[in-house]
PDB file of C-alpha atoms in Angstrom:
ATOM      1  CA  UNK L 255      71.367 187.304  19.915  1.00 42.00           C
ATOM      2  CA  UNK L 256      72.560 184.294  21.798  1.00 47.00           C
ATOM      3  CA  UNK L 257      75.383 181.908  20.728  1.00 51.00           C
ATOM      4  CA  UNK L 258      74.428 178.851  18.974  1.00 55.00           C
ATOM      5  CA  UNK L 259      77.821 176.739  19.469  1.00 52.00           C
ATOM      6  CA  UNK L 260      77.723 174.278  22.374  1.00 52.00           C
ATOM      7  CA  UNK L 261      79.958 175.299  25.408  1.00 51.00           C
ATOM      8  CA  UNK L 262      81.729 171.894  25.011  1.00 51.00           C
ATOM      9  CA  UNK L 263      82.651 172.807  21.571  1.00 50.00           C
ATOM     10  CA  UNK L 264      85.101 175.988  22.672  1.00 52.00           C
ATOM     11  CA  UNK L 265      87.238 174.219  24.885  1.00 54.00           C
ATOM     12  CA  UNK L 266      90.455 173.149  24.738  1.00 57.00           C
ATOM     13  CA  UNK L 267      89.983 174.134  21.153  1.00 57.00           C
ATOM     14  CA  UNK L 268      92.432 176.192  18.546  1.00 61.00           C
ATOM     15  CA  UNK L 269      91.102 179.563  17.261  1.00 69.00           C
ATOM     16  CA  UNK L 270      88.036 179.650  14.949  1.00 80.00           C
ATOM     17  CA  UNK L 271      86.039 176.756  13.709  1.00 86.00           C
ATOM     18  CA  UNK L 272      87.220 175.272  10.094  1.00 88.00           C
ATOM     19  CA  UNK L 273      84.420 175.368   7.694  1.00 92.00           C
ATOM     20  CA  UNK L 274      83.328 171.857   6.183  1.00 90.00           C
ATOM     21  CA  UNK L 275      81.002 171.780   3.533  1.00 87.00           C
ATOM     22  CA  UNK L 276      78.834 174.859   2.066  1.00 82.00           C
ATOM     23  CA  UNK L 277      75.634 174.502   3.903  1.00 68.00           C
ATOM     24  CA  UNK L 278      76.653 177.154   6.361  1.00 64.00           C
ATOM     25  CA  UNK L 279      72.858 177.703   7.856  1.00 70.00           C
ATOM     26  CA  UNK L 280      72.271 174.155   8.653  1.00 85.00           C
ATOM     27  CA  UNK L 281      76.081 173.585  10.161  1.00 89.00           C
ATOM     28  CA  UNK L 282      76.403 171.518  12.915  1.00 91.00           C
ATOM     29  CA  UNK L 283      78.753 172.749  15.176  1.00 91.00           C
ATOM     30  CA  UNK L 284      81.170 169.796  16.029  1.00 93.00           C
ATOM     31  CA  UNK L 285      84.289 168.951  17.316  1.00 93.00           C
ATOM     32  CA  UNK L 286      87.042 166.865  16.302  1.00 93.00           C
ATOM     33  CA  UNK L 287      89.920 165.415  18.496  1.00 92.00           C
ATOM     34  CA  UNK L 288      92.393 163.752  17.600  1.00 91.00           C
ATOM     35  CA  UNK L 289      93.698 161.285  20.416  1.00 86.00           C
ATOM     36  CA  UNK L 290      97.332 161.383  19.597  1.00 80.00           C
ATOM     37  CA  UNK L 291      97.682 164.834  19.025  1.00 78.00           C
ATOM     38  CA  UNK L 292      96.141 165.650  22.103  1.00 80.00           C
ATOM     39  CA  UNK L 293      94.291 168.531  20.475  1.00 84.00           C
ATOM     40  CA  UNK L 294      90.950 169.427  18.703  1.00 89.00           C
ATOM     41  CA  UNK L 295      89.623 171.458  16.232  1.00 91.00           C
ATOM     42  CA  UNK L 296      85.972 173.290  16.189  1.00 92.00           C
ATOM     43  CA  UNK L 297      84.065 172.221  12.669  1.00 93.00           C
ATOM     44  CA  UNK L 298      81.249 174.105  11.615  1.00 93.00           C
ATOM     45  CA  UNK L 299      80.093 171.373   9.240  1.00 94.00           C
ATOM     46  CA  UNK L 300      77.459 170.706   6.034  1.00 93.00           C
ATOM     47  CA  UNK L 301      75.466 167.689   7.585  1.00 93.00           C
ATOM     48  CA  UNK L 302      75.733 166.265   4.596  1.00 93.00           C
ATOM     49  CA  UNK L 303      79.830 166.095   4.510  1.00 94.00           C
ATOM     50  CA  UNK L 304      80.943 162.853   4.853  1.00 96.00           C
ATOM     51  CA  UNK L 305      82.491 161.722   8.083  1.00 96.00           C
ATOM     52  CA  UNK L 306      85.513 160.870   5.836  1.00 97.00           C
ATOM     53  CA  UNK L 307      85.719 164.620   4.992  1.00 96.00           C
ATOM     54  CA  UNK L 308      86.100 165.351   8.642  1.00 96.00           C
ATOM     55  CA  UNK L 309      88.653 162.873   9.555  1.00 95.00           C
ATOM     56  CA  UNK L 310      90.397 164.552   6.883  1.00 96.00           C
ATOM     57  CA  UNK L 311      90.374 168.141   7.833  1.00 95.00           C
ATOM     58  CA  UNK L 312      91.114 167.795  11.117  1.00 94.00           C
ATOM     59  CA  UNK L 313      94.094 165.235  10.370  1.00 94.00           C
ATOM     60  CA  UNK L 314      95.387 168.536   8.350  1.00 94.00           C
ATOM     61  CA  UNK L 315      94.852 170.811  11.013  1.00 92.00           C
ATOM     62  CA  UNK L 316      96.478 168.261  14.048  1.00 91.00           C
ATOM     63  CA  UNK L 317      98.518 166.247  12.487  1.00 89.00           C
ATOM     64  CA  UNK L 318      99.549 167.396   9.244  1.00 89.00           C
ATOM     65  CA  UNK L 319     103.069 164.581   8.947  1.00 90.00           C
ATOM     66  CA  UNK L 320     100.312 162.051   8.888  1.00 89.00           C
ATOM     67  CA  UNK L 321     100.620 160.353   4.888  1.00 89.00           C
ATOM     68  CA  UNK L 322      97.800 157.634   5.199  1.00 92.00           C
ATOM     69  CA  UNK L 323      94.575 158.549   6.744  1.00 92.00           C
ATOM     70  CA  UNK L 324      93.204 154.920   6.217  1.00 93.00           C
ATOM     71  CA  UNK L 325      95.499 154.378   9.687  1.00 92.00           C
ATOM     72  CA  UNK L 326      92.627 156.176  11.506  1.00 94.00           C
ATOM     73  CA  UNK L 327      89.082 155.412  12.687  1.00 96.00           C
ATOM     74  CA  UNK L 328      86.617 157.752  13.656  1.00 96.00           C
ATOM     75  CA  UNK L 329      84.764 157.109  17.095  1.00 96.00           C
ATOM     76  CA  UNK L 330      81.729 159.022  17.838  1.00 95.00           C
ATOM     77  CA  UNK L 331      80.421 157.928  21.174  1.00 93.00           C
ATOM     78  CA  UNK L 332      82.686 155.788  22.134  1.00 91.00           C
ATOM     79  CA  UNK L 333      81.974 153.358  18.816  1.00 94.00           C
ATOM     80  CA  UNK L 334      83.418 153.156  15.767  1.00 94.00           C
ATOM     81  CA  UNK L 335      82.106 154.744  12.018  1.00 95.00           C
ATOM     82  CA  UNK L 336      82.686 151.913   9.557  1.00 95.00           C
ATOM     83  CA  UNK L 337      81.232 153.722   6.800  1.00 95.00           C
ATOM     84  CA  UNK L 338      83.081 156.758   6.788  1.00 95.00           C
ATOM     85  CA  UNK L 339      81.740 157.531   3.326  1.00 96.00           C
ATOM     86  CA  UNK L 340      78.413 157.908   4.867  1.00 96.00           C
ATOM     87  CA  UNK L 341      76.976 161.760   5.357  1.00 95.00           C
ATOM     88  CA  UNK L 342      77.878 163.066   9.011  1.00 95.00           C
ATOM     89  CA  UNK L 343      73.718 163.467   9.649  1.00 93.00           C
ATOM     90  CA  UNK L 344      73.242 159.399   8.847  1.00 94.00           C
ATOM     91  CA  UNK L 345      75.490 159.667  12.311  1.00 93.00           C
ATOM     92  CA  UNK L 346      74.195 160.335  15.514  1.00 89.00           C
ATOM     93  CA  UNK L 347      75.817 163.515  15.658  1.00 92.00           C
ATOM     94  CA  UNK L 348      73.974 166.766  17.179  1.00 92.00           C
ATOM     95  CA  UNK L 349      75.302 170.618  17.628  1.00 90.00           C
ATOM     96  CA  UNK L 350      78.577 169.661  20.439  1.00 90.00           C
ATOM     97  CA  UNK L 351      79.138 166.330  19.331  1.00 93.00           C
ATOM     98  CA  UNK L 352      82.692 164.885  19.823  1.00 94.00           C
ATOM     99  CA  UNK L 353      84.687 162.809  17.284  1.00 96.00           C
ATOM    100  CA  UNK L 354      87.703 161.285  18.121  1.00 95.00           C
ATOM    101  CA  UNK L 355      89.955 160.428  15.320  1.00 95.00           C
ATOM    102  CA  UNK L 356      92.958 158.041  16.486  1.00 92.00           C
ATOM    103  CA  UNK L 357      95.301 155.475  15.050  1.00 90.00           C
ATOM    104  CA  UNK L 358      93.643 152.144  13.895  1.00 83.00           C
ATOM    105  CA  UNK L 359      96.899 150.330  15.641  1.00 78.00           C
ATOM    106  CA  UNK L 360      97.629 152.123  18.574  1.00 65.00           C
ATOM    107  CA  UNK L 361     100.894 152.232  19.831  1.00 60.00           C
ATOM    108  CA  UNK L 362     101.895 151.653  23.644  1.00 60.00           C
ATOM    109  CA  UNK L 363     103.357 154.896  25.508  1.00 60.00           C
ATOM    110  CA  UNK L 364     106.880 154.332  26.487  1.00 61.00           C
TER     111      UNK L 364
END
C-alpha cells in the first residue's frame, strides 16, 4: 500500500503529524510553518477544522511562549485568511498544502 502524505509534507518536519479534528479518513495532510520559529509541524487535519484551529495547534507545538494568537495571520499561498473562523476545506487547501503562520507586525532582524 502506497503512502498517501505528500513528499513536501515530511520535510523539514518534527516527528509524527498532530491530529486536528476527528474525521481521520477524510484528513488532509497539511503542513504548518511557522515563519519565526523557523520550524513546521505535519497536521493530519478534519477539513472541516477551522483554519483558526490550526494556527492554534501549531502555535503550541512551535512556539508555545506565544500568549496572544490574534498577533498572527495565516498565509496560504502567499495571501492572507481573513476569516480564520472559516472551515480549512472553504480554503484552497489540498493533501501538501503549506500554511505559514507569522507575526501580524513583523519585527526587523537585528
Amino acid at each position: 500500500m502506497k503512502d498517501a502524505t505528500p513528499f513536501v509534507s515530511s520535510l523539514r518536519t518534527r516527528g509524527e503529524p498532530l491530529k486536528l479534528g476527528s474525521n481521520a479518513e477524510a484528513a488532509l495532510h497539511l503542513r504548518a510553518q511557522v515563519l519565526e520559529a523557523w520550524d513546521a509541524v505535519r497536521i493530519d487535519a478534519d477539513p472541516s477544522a477551522s483554519v483558526r484551529s490550526l494556527k492554534e495547534l501549531a502555535l503550541k507545538e512551535l512556539a508555545p511562549d506565544v500568549r496572544n494568537v490574534d498577533e498572527y495571520v495565516v498565509k496560504l499561498n502567499g495571501f492572507e485568511i481573513l476569516d480564520e473562523s472559516a472551515p480549512i476545506s472553504s480554503s484552497a487547501a489540498k493533501d501538501g498544502s503549506i500554511f505559514l503562520i507569522a507575526d501580524r507586525q513583523r519585527r526587523p532582524v537585528e
